[in-house]
């Protein structure tokens, strides 16, 4: 069948059944994204002012964290030169003040939890319970209307309220997002692809701070949900991971006891110790979502350097290398579903069969195109509107390779006890911004699959 037909059939089916999805738990990271669309002469002037030499040095090799303005500007330049995303923690108050004065163009919901809560609750109408580390008035105002709830205690009794009805005004956790388009020029450098650099000025999420309403009542919260999506573990380091990991393991135990499917959104985790630990607990998750850089980084800690290199060598990413890596990951950890996304196509390897896996990927690709086009998905019609975005032509060569190698038919193949699902995605030529597209893809596909079951 033609992909356009598969797309529209999948969209209709998922849309009709979204109402059947039960409550979803989303934990742990929510923040405020202050988005700045950078201007090249402004950036050049700032770089010259603080010392071009030094900034260039940090654009060759990223510092571990930001303690001076040169690190911030070097980090932005690092991303521009490669067209790759990166995120660093800002330790220094003067740099935080510098970013605040530099300003932003737009304030948006941030963090995997926040972005997914607005999409699932605010757009799809699915009930969600979200973990929001700090509920400031500004943070609360960024939540869409809809069935989005945070736990709160009233006379020591657990209650669930929309974040806007949460009494109190806590801290603002701000992440500065420096976005640039493809072809963006700074000095002699040109961005090969649109992307962003994130400077994280937030003392809660990087330490995986968990609210007491959550940790003390996790069983009761788990009793109310049918699905869970976990994220926000990516900023942990070997110095601070052990306490939060204990708590996460406890939460996973509670969810596993209740047979609640749990998805891990595996964002880029720079610390190798933490990455290894995450791979170590992956079997407690039902599903994991990741991109090529994240999959390569996992292959590295699993001792598969050659596969890691292959994953980063081609554009579009070599699908045979992706399948090889996914099989290693599934066999090595026992995770039942691996959803891989890259520019141009998605793959899902599952230890169960069914067209719903592919159809959920198609639905997710529409949601992603809507997010890329508009920056924010306002309603389900925005998702339907993305049907007009053309399917990426480069994906044809990927499909041909998978057909030759695994006998793919209508996006589905059987291999070694697993099902492989493939979809070519819709690519927006000039996206409004790039932040949050990965979260949109993973949560739409996971929820979509359960809607179709
Ligand atoms: P991540 O890197 O995890 O945030 O996810 C980014 C994903 O967004 C990529 O893997 C692509 O699948 C998707 N994506 C990026 N740019 C576009 C675009 N212009 N149009 C549609 N999808 C995009
Ligand atoms: C990370 C960033 C956050 C951003 C999110 C988007 O969690 O810290 O600022 O909104 O990624 O995926």
CSV table of C-alpha atoms and ligand atoms in Angstrom, one decimal:
chain,number,residue,atom,x,y,z
A,1,UNK,CA,0.0,0.0,0.0
A,2,UNK,CA,1.1,3.6,-0.6
A,3,UNK,CA,2.5,5.4,2.5
A,4,UNK,CA,-0.1,8.2,2.2
A,5,UNK,CA,-2.9,5.7,2.5
A,6,UNK,CA,-1.3,4.0,5.5
A,7,UNK,CA,-0.8,7.5,7.1
A,8,UNK,CA,-4.4,8.5,6.8
A,9,UNK,CA,-5.8,5.1,7.9
A,10,UNK,CA,-3.5,5.1,10.9
A,11,UNK,CA,-4.4,8.7,11.9
A,12,UNK,CA,-8.2,7.9,11.7
A,13,UNK,CA,-7.8,4.7,13.8
A,14,UNK,CA,-5.7,6.3,16.5
A,15,UNK,CA,-7.8,9.4,16.7
A,16,UNK,CA,-11.0,7.4,17.1
A,17,UNK,CA,-9.5,5.4,20.0
A,18,UNK,CA,-7.6,7.9,22.0
A,19,UNK,CA,-10.5,8.1,24.4
A,20,UNK,CA,-9.7,4.5,25.4
A,21,UNK,CA,-6.3,5.2,26.8
A,22,UNK,CA,-6.3,5.0,30.6
A,23,UNK,CA,-4.5,7.4,33.0
A,24,UNK,CA,-0.8,8.0,32.2
A,25,UNK,CA,1.8,8.8,34.8
A,26,UNK,CA,4.5,11.2,33.7
A,27,UNK,CA,7.7,11.6,35.8
A,28,UNK,CA,10.1,13.3,36.5
A,29,UNK,CA,11.3,16.5,34.7
A,30,UNK,CA,9.3,19.6,34.0
A,31,UNK,CA,10.7,23.1,33.5
A,32,UNK,CA,10.3,26.4,31.7
A,33,UNK,CA,12.0,26.7,28.3
A,34,UNK,CA,13.1,30.3,27.5
A,35,UNK,CA,13.6,30.1,23.7
A,36,UNK,CA,15.9,32.5,21.9
A,37,UNK,CA,16.3,32.4,18.1
A,38,UNK,CA,19.9,33.5,17.9
A,39,UNK,CA,21.0,36.3,15.5
A,40,UNK,CA,24.4,35.8,14.0
A,41,UNK,CA,25.8,39.4,14.2
A,42,UNK,CA,24.7,39.6,17.8
A,43,UNK,CA,26.4,36.2,18.6
A,44,UNK,CA,29.6,37.2,16.7
A,45,UNK,CA,29.8,40.5,18.7
A,46,UNK,CA,29.3,38.7,22.0
A,47,UNK,CA,32.0,36.2,21.1
A,48,UNK,CA,34.5,38.9,20.1
A,49,UNK,CA,33.8,40.8,23.3
A,50,UNK,CA,34.7,37.9,25.6
A,51,UNK,CA,37.6,36.5,23.6
A,52,UNK,CA,37.1,34.6,20.3
A,53,UNK,CA,40.1,32.3,20.8
A,54,UNK,CA,38.8,30.9,24.1
A,55,UNK,CA,35.3,30.5,22.8
A,56,UNK,CA,36.5,28.7,19.7
A,57,UNK,CA,38.4,26.3,22.0
A,58,UNK,CA,35.1,25.3,23.7
A,59,UNK,CA,33.4,24.9,20.4
A,60,UNK,CA,36.0,22.2,19.6
A,61,UNK,CA,35.5,20.4,22.9
A,62,UNK,CA,32.5,21.1,25.2
A,63,UNK,CA,33.2,21.9,28.8
A,64,UNK,CA,31.6,19.7,31.4
A,65,UNK,CA,29.5,22.5,32.8
A,66,UNK,CA,29.1,26.2,32.3
A,67,UNK,CA,31.0,28.3,34.8
A,68,UNK,CA,31.9,31.3,32.5
A,69,UNK,CA,30.4,33.2,29.6
A,70,UNK,CA,33.0,31.7,27.2
A,71,UNK,CA,31.6,28.2,28.0
A,72,UNK,CA,28.1,29.3,27.1
A,73,UNK,CA,29.1,30.9,23.8
A,74,UNK,CA,31.5,28.1,23.0
A,75,UNK,CA,28.7,25.6,23.7
A,76,UNK,CA,26.3,27.4,21.3
A,77,UNK,CA,29.0,27.5,18.6
A,78,UNK,CA,29.7,23.7,19.2
A,79,UNK,CA,26.1,23.0,18.4
A,80,UNK,CA,26.0,25.3,15.4
A,81,UNK,CA,29.2,23.9,13.8
A,82,UNK,CA,27.8,20.3,14.0
A,83,UNK,CA,24.1,20.9,13.7
A,84,UNK,CA,23.8,18.8,16.9
A,85,UNK,CA,21.9,19.4,20.1
A,86,UNK,CA,23.7,19.7,23.4
A,87,UNK,CA,22.7,20.6,27.0
A,88,UNK,CA,25.0,21.8,29.8
A,89,UNK,CA,24.3,22.8,33.4
A,90,UNK,CA,25.0,26.4,34.3
A,91,UNK,CA,26.6,26.6,37.6
A,92,UNK,CA,27.6,30.2,37.8
A,93,UNK,CA,25.2,33.0,38.9
A,94,UNK,CA,26.9,35.7,36.7
A,95,UNK,CA,26.3,33.5,33.6
A,96,UNK,CA,22.7,32.9,34.7
A,97,UNK,CA,22.3,36.7,34.9
A,98,UNK,CA,24.0,37.2,31.6
A,99,UNK,CA,21.5,34.8,29.9
A,100,UNK,CA,18.6,36.6,31.6
A,101,UNK,CA,19.8,39.9,30.3
A,102,UNK,CA,20.4,38.5,26.8
A,103,UNK,CA,16.7,37.6,27.0
A,104,UNK,CA,14.4,35.3,25.0
A,105,UNK,CA,11.7,35.4,22.3
A,106,UNK,CA,9.3,33.0,23.8
A,107,UNK,CA,8.6,31.1,27.0
A,108,UNK,CA,7.4,27.6,26.5
A,109,UNK,CA,6.6,24.4,28.5
A,110,UNK,CA,9.8,22.4,28.9
A,111,UNK,CA,11.1,19.1,30.1
A,112,UNK,CA,9.9,15.7,28.8
A,113,UNK,CA,7.1,15.6,31.4
A,114,UNK,CA,5.8,19.1,30.7
A,115,UNK,CA,5.9,18.7,27.0
A,116,UNK,CA,4.2,15.3,27.1
A,117,UNK,CA,1.6,16.4,29.6
A,118,UNK,CA,0.5,19.2,27.4
A,119,UNK,CA,0.4,16.9,24.3
A,120,UNK,CA,-1.3,13.9,25.9
A,121,UNK,CA,-3.6,15.8,28.3
A,122,UNK,CA,-4.0,19.1,26.5
A,123,UNK,CA,-4.3,17.8,22.9
A,124,UNK,CA,-5.2,14.1,23.0
A,125,UNK,CA,-7.5,14.4,26.0
A,126,UNK,CA,-5.8,11.6,27.8
A,127,UNK,CA,-5.7,11.9,31.7
A,128,UNK,CA,-2.2,12.4,33.0
A,129,UNK,CA,-0.7,12.7,36.4
A,130,UNK,CA,2.5,14.7,36.1
A,131,UNK,CA,5.5,15.3,38.3
A,132,UNK,CA,6.4,19.0,38.4
A,133,UNK,CA,9.4,19.6,40.7
A,134,UNK,CA,8.6,23.3,41.3
A,135,UNK,CA,5.1,24.7,40.6
A,136,UNK,CA,5.7,28.5,40.1
A,137,UNK,CA,2.9,30.6,38.8
A,138,UNK,CA,4.7,30.9,35.5
A,139,UNK,CA,5.3,27.1,35.3
A,140,UNK,CA,1.6,26.5,36.1
A,141,UNK,CA,0.5,29.0,33.4
A,142,UNK,CA,2.3,27.0,30.7
A,143,UNK,CA,0.1,24.0,31.2
A,144,UNK,CA,-2.7,23.6,28.7
A,145,UNK,CA,-6.3,23.2,29.9
A,146,UNK,CA,-7.3,19.6,30.0
A,147,UNK,CA,-7.1,16.5,32.2
A,148,UNK,CA,-3.6,17.2,33.6
A,149,UNK,CA,-3.2,16.7,37.3
A,150,UNK,CA,-0.5,17.1,40.0
A,151,UNK,CA,-0.8,15.5,43.4
A,152,UNK,CA,-1.2,17.7,46.4
A,153,UNK,CA,-1.9,17.2,50.0
A,154,UNK,CA,-5.0,18.7,51.7
A,155,UNK,CA,-5.3,17.9,55.4
A,156,UNK,CA,-2.8,15.1,54.8
A,157,UNK,CA,-5.1,13.6,52.2
A,158,UNK,CA,-3.8,13.1,48.6
A,159,UNK,CA,-5.8,15.1,46.0
A,160,UNK,CA,-5.2,15.7,42.4
A,161,UNK,CA,-5.5,19.2,40.9
A,162,UNK,CA,-4.7,20.9,37.6
A,163,UNK,CA,-1.3,22.7,38.1
A,164,UNK,CA,-3.1,26.1,37.7
A,165,UNK,CA,-5.2,25.2,40.8
A,166,UNK,CA,-2.1,24.3,42.9
A,167,UNK,CA,-1.9,26.6,45.8
A,168,UNK,CA,1.5,28.2,46.2
A,169,UNK,CA,4.2,29.8,44.1
A,170,UNK,CA,7.5,27.9,44.0
A,171,UNK,CA,10.7,28.5,42.1
A,172,UNK,CA,11.1,29.1,38.3
A,173,UNK,CA,13.3,26.4,36.8
A,174,UNK,CA,14.5,28.0,33.5
A,175,UNK,CA,16.4,26.4,30.6
A,176,UNK,CA,17.7,28.8,28.0
A,177,UNK,CA,17.3,27.3,24.6
A,178,UNK,CA,19.4,28.8,21.8
A,179,UNK,CA,17.8,27.7,18.5
A,180,UNK,CA,19.3,28.2,15.0
A,181,UNK,CA,18.1,27.3,11.5
A,182,UNK,CA,19.9,25.2,8.9
A,183,UNK,CA,22.5,27.3,7.1
A,184,UNK,CA,22.9,29.7,10.1
A,185,UNK,CA,26.3,31.4,9.7
A,186,UNK,CA,28.7,32.5,12.5
A,187,UNK,CA,32.2,33.6,11.3
A,188,UNK,CA,33.2,30.9,8.8
A,189,UNK,CA,30.9,28.2,10.2
A,190,UNK,CA,27.6,27.2,8.8
A,191,UNK,CA,25.1,25.0,10.6
A,192,UNK,CA,24.5,21.8,8.5
A,193,UNK,CA,21.1,21.3,10.2
A,194,UNK,CA,18.7,23.2,12.4
A,195,UNK,CA,19.1,22.5,16.1
A,196,UNK,CA,19.6,24.0,19.6
A,197,UNK,CA,22.0,24.4,22.5
A,198,UNK,CA,20.4,24.2,25.9
A,199,UNK,CA,21.9,26.0,29.0
A,200,UNK,CA,20.2,24.6,32.0
A,201,UNK,CA,19.9,27.0,34.9
A,202,UNK,CA,17.9,24.7,37.2
A,203,UNK,CA,18.9,23.2,40.5
A,204,UNK,CA,16.1,20.7,40.8
A,205,UNK,CA,15.8,18.6,37.6
A,206,UNK,CA,19.5,17.9,37.1
A,207,UNK,CA,19.5,16.3,40.6
A,208,UNK,CA,16.3,14.4,39.9
A,209,UNK,CA,14.6,16.1,42.8
A,210,UNK,CA,11.4,14.2,43.6
A,211,UNK,CA,8.6,15.9,45.5
A,212,UNK,CA,7.5,14.3,48.8
A,213,UNK,CA,3.8,14.2,47.6
A,214,UNK,CA,5.1,11.8,45.0
A,215,UNK,CA,7.6,9.7,46.9
A,216,UNK,CA,5.4,9.3,50.0
A,217,UNK,CA,2.3,8.4,48.0
A,218,UNK,CA,3.7,6.5,45.0
A,219,UNK,CA,1.7,3.4,45.6
A,220,UNK,CA,-1.6,5.3,45.6
A,221,UNK,CA,-0.5,7.2,42.5
A,222,UNK,CA,0.4,4.0,40.7
A,223,UNK,CA,-3.0,2.5,41.6
A,224,UNK,CA,-4.6,5.2,39.5
A,225,UNK,CA,-2.6,4.8,36.3
A,226,UNK,CA,-2.5,2.3,33.4
A,227,UNK,CA,0.7,3.5,31.7
A,228,UNK,CA,3.8,5.3,32.7
A,229,UNK,CA,6.5,7.3,31.0
A,230,UNK,CA,9.7,8.0,32.8
A,231,UNK,CA,12.3,10.7,31.8
A,232,UNK,CA,14.7,13.2,33.2
A,233,UNK,CA,17.4,10.7,34.2
A,234,UNK,CA,19.8,12.1,31.6
A,235,UNK,CA,21.4,14.9,33.7
A,236,UNK,CA,22.5,12.7,36.6
A,237,UNK,CA,26.2,12.2,37.2
A,238,UNK,CA,28.3,9.6,38.9
A,239,UNK,CA,28.4,11.9,41.9
A,240,UNK,CA,24.7,12.3,42.4
A,241,UNK,CA,22.9,9.4,40.8
A,242,UNK,CA,22.8,6.8,43.6
A,243,UNK,CA,20.0,8.3,45.8
A,244,UNK,CA,17.6,9.0,42.9
A,245,UNK,CA,18.4,5.6,41.4
A,246,UNK,CA,17.2,3.9,44.6
A,247,UNK,CA,14.0,5.9,44.5
A,248,UNK,CA,13.5,5.2,40.8
A,249,UNK,CA,14.0,1.5,41.4
A,250,UNK,CA,11.4,1.5,44.1
A,251,UNK,CA,9.0,3.2,41.8
A,252,UNK,CA,9.7,0.7,39.0
A,253,UNK,CA,9.1,-2.1,41.5
A,254,UNK,CA,5.7,-0.7,42.3
A,255,UNK,CA,4.8,-0.2,38.7
A,256,UNK,CA,6.1,-3.7,37.7
A,257,UNK,CA,4.1,-5.3,40.5
A,258,UNK,CA,1.0,-3.8,39.0
A,259,UNK,CA,2.0,-4.8,35.5
A,260,UNK,CA,1.8,-1.2,34.3
A,261,UNK,CA,3.8,-0.8,31.0
A,262,UNK,CA,6.5,1.8,31.5
A,263,UNK,CA,8.3,3.7,28.8
A,264,UNK,CA,11.8,5.2,29.3
A,265,UNK,CA,12.5,8.3,27.3
A,266,UNK,CA,16.3,7.9,26.9
A,267,UNK,CA,17.6,11.5,26.4
A,268,UNK,CA,21.3,12.0,25.8
A,269,UNK,CA,23.1,11.0,29.0
A,270,UNK,CA,26.7,12.3,29.0
A,271,UNK,CA,27.9,10.6,32.1
A,272,UNK,CA,29.1,7.0,31.3
A,273,UNK,CA,28.5,5.6,34.7
A,274,UNK,CA,24.9,6.7,34.7
A,275,UNK,CA,24.4,5.5,31.1
A,276,UNK,CA,25.7,2.0,32.1
A,277,UNK,CA,23.4,2.0,35.1
A,278,UNK,CA,20.4,2.9,32.9
A,279,UNK,CA,21.2,0.1,30.6
A,280,UNK,CA,21.4,-2.1,33.7
A,281,UNK,CA,17.8,-1.3,34.7
A,282,UNK,CA,16.3,-1.2,31.2
A,283,UNK,CA,14.8,-4.7,31.6
A,284,UNK,CA,12.4,-3.1,34.2
A,285,UNK,CA,11.0,-0.9,31.5
A,286,UNK,CA,8.6,-2.2,28.8
A,287,UNK,CA,9.7,0.3,26.2
A,288,UNK,CA,12.5,2.7,25.4
A,289,UNK,CA,12.6,5.7,23.0
A,290,UNK,CA,15.9,7.0,21.5
A,291,UNK,CA,17.7,8.6,18.6
A,292,UNK,CA,20.9,7.7,16.7
A,293,UNK,CA,23.2,9.6,19.1
A,294,UNK,CA,21.6,8.0,22.1
A,295,UNK,CA,21.7,4.5,20.6
A,296,UNK,CA,25.3,4.9,19.7
A,297,UNK,CA,26.2,6.1,23.2
A,298,UNK,CA,24.5,2.9,24.6
A,299,UNK,CA,26.4,0.7,22.1
A,300,UNK,CA,29.6,2.3,23.4
A,301,UNK,CA,29.0,1.4,27.0
A,302,UNK,CA,27.9,-2.1,25.9
A,303,UNK,CA,31.4,-2.5,24.4
A,304,UNK,CA,30.0,-2.3,20.8
A,305,UNK,CA,32.3,0.5,19.5
A,306,UNK,CA,32.1,-0.7,15.8
A,307,UNK,CA,28.3,-0.5,15.7
A,308,UNK,CA,28.4,2.8,17.5
A,309,UNK,CA,30.6,4.2,14.8
A,310,UNK,CA,28.4,2.8,12.0
A,311,UNK,CA,25.4,4.5,13.6
A,312,UNK,CA,27.0,7.9,13.3
A,313,UNK,CA,28.7,7.5,9.9
A,314,UNK,CA,25.8,8.0,7.4
A,315,UNK,CA,23.0,10.3,6.6
A,316,UNK,CA,20.4,8.9,6.6
A,317,UNK,CA,21.5,6.6,9.4
A,318,UNK,CA,22.3,3.1,8.1
A,319,UNK,CA,19.2,1.0,9.1
A,320,UNK,CA,21.0,-2.3,9.1
A,321,UNK,CA,23.3,-0.9,11.8
A,322,UNK,CA,20.3,0.4,13.7
A,323,UNK,CA,18.6,-3.1,13.6
A,324,UNK,CA,21.9,-4.7,14.7
A,325,UNK,CA,22.1,-2.3,17.7
A,326,UNK,CA,18.4,-2.7,18.6
A,327,UNK,CA,18.8,-6.5,18.6
A,328,UNK,CA,21.9,-6.3,20.9
A,329,UNK,CA,19.9,-4.0,23.2
A,330,UNK,CA,16.8,-6.1,23.3
A,331,UNK,CA,18.7,-9.4,23.8
A,332,UNK,CA,21.0,-7.8,26.4
A,333,UNK,CA,18.4,-6.2,28.5
A,334,UNK,CA,15.0,-7.9,27.9
A,335,UNK,CA,13.2,-4.6,27.1
A,336,UNK,CA,10.2,-5.5,25.0
A,337,UNK,CA,9.9,-2.5,22.7
A,338,UNK,CA,12.6,-0.3,21.3
A,339,UNK,CA,11.5,2.8,19.4
A,340,UNK,CA,14.3,4.4,17.3
A,341,UNK,CA,13.8,7.8,15.7
A,342,UNK,CA,16.0,9.7,13.3
A,343,UNK,CA,15.7,12.4,10.7
A,344,UNK,CA,13.7,10.8,8.0
A,345,UNK,CA,12.5,7.5,9.5
A,346,UNK,CA,11.5,5.6,12.6
A,347,UNK,CA,11.9,1.9,13.5
A,348,UNK,CA,10.4,-0.2,16.3
A,349,UNK,CA,11.6,-3.6,17.4
A,350,UNK,CA,9.1,-5.4,19.5
A,351,UNK,CA,9.0,-8.9,21.0
A,352,UNK,CA,5.3,-9.0,20.0
A,353,UNK,CA,3.5,-8.6,16.7
A,354,UNK,CA,0.9,-6.4,15.2
A,355,UNK,CA,0.2,-3.6,12.7
A,356,UNK,CA,-0.6,-1.3,15.7
A,357,UNK,CA,3.1,-0.8,16.2
A,358,UNK,CA,3.6,0.6,12.7
A,359,UNK,CA,0.3,2.6,12.8
A,360,UNK,CA,1.3,4.2,16.1
A,361,UNK,CA,4.6,5.3,14.5
A,362,UNK,CA,2.7,6.9,11.6
A,363,UNK,CA,0.5,8.8,14.0
A,364,UNK,CA,3.7,9.9,15.9
A,365,UNK,CA,5.3,11.1,12.6
A,366,UNK,CA,2.2,13.3,12.0
A,367,UNK,CA,2.4,14.8,15.5
A,368,UNK,CA,6.2,15.4,15.0
A,369,UNK,CA,5.6,17.2,11.7
A,370,UNK,CA,2.9,19.4,13.4
A,371,UNK,CA,5.3,20.2,16.2
A,372,UNK,CA,8.2,21.1,13.8
A,373,UNK,CA,5.9,23.2,11.7
A,374,UNK,CA,4.1,25.1,14.5
A,375,UNK,CA,6.4,24.9,17.5
A,376,UNK,CA,3.4,23.9,19.6
A,377,UNK,CA,0.6,21.4,18.7
A,378,UNK,CA,-2.6,23.2,19.7
A,379,UNK,CA,-5.2,20.6,18.9
A,380,UNK,CA,-5.8,17.3,17.1
A,381,UNK,CA,-6.6,19.2,13.8
A,382,UNK,CA,-3.0,20.5,13.8
A,383,UNK,CA,-1.9,16.9,13.7
A,384,UNK,CA,-4.3,16.1,10.9
A,385,UNK,CA,-3.0,19.2,9.1
A,386,UNK,CA,0.5,17.6,9.0
A,387,UNK,CA,-0.8,15.1,6.5
A,388,UNK,CA,0.1,17.7,3.8
A,389,UNK,CA,3.8,17.7,4.7
A,390,UNK,CA,5.5,15.4,2.2
A,391,UNK,CA,7.1,12.1,3.1
A,392,UNK,CA,10.9,12.3,3.2
A,393,UNK,CA,12.3,11.1,-0.2
A,394,UNK,CA,15.6,9.9,1.3
A,395,UNK,CA,13.6,7.3,3.3
A,396,UNK,CA,13.0,5.3,0.1
A,397,UNK,CA,16.6,4.1,0.0
A,398,UNK,CA,16.2,3.1,3.7
A,399,UNK,CA,13.1,1.1,2.9
A,400,UNK,CA,14.8,-0.6,-0.1
A,401,UNK,CA,17.7,-1.7,2.1
A,402,UNK,CA,15.3,-3.1,4.8
A,403,UNK,CA,13.2,-4.8,2.1
A,404,UNK,CA,16.3,-6.5,0.6
A,405,UNK,CA,17.8,-7.4,4.0
A,406,UNK,CA,14.7,-8.4,6.0
A,407,UNK,CA,11.9,-8.8,3.6
A,408,UNK,CA,10.0,-5.8,4.8
A,409,UNK,CA,6.4,-5.5,3.5
A,410,UNK,CA,4.2,-2.5,4.2
A,411,UNK,CA,6.7,-1.4,6.8
A,412,UNK,CA,6.7,-4.7,8.7
A,413,UNK,CA,9.2,-7.6,8.9
A,414,UNK,CA,9.8,-10.6,11.1
A,415,UNK,CA,13.3,-11.4,12.4
A,416,UNK,CA,14.8,-13.5,15.1
A,417,UNK,CA,11.7,-13.7,17.3
A,418,UNK,CA,11.1,-10.0,17.0
A,419,UNK,CA,8.9,-7.8,14.8
A,420,UNK,CA,10.5,-4.8,13.0
A,421,UNK,CA,8.3,-1.9,12.1
A,422,UNK,CA,9.5,0.9,9.8
A,423,UNK,CA,7.9,4.2,8.7
A,424,UNK,CA,9.3,7.0,6.5
A,425,UNK,CA,8.6,10.3,8.2
A,426,UNK,CA,7.3,13.6,7.1
A,427,UNK,CA,10.0,16.3,7.2
A,428,UNK,CA,9.2,20.0,7.6
A,429,UNK,CA,11.5,22.0,5.4
A,430,UNK,CA,11.7,25.1,7.6
A,431,UNK,CA,10.8,24.0,11.2
A,432,UNK,CA,9.7,26.7,13.7
A,433,UNK,CA,12.0,25.2,16.3
A,434,UNK,CA,13.4,21.7,17.2
A,435,UNK,CA,13.1,21.4,20.9
A,436,UNK,CA,10.6,18.8,22.1
A,437,UNK,CA,10.0,17.0,18.8
A,438,UNK,CA,11.6,13.8,20.2
A,439,UNK,CA,9.3,13.8,23.2
A,440,UNK,CA,6.3,14.3,20.9
A,441,UNK,CA,7.3,11.3,18.7
A,442,UNK,CA,8.0,8.9,21.6
A,443,UNK,CA,4.9,9.7,23.7
A,444,UNK,CA,2.5,9.7,20.7
A,445,UNK,CA,3.8,6.4,19.5
A,446,UNK,CA,3.7,4.7,22.9
A,447,UNK,CA,0.2,6.1,23.7
A,448,UNK,CA,-1.0,5.4,20.1
A,449,UNK,CA,0.0,1.8,20.3
A,450,UNK,CA,-2.0,1.3,23.5
A,451,UNK,CA,-5.0,3.1,22.0
A,452,UNK,CA,-5.0,0.6,19.1
A,453,UNK,CA,-4.6,-2.6,21.3
B,1,LIG,P1,15.5,14.4,19.5
B,1,LIG,O1,16.8,14.6,18.8
B,1,LIG,O2,15.4,13.2,20.3
B,1,LIG,O3,15.0,15.6,20.1
B,1,LIG,O4,14.5,14.1,18.3
B,1,LIG,C1,14.5,14.8,17.1
B,1,LIG,C2,13.7,14.0,16.1
B,1,LIG,O5,12.8,14.9,15.6
B,1,LIG,C3,14.5,13.5,15.0
B,1,LIG,O6,14.9,12.2,15.2
B,1,LIG,C4,13.5,13.6,13.8
B,1,LIG,O7,12.8,12.3,13.7
B,1,LIG,C5,12.5,14.6,14.2
B,1,LIG,N1,12.7,15.9,13.4
B,1,LIG,C6,13.7,16.7,13.5
B,1,LIG,N2,13.6,17.8,12.7
B,1,LIG,C7,12.4,17.5,12.0
B,1,LIG,C8,11.6,18.2,11.0
B,1,LIG,N3,12.1,19.4,10.4
B,1,LIG,N4,10.5,17.7,10.6
B,1,LIG,C9,10.0,16.6,11.1
B,1,LIG,N5,10.6,15.9,12.1
B,1,LIG,C10,11.8,16.3,12.5
B,2,LIG,C1,15.4,18.4,28.1
B,2,LIG,C2,15.7,19.9,28.4
B,2,LIG,C3,14.4,20.7,28.3
B,2,LIG,C4,13.7,20.5,27.0
B,2,LIG,C5,13.5,19.0,26.7
B,2,LIG,C6,13.0,18.8,25.4
B,2,LIG,O1,14.6,17.9,29.1
B,2,LIG,O2,16.3,20.0,29.7
B,2,LIG,O3,14.7,22.1,28.5
B,2,LIG,O4,12.4,21.1,27.1
B,2,LIG,O5,14.7,18.3,26.8
B,2,LIG,O6,13.0,17.5,25.0
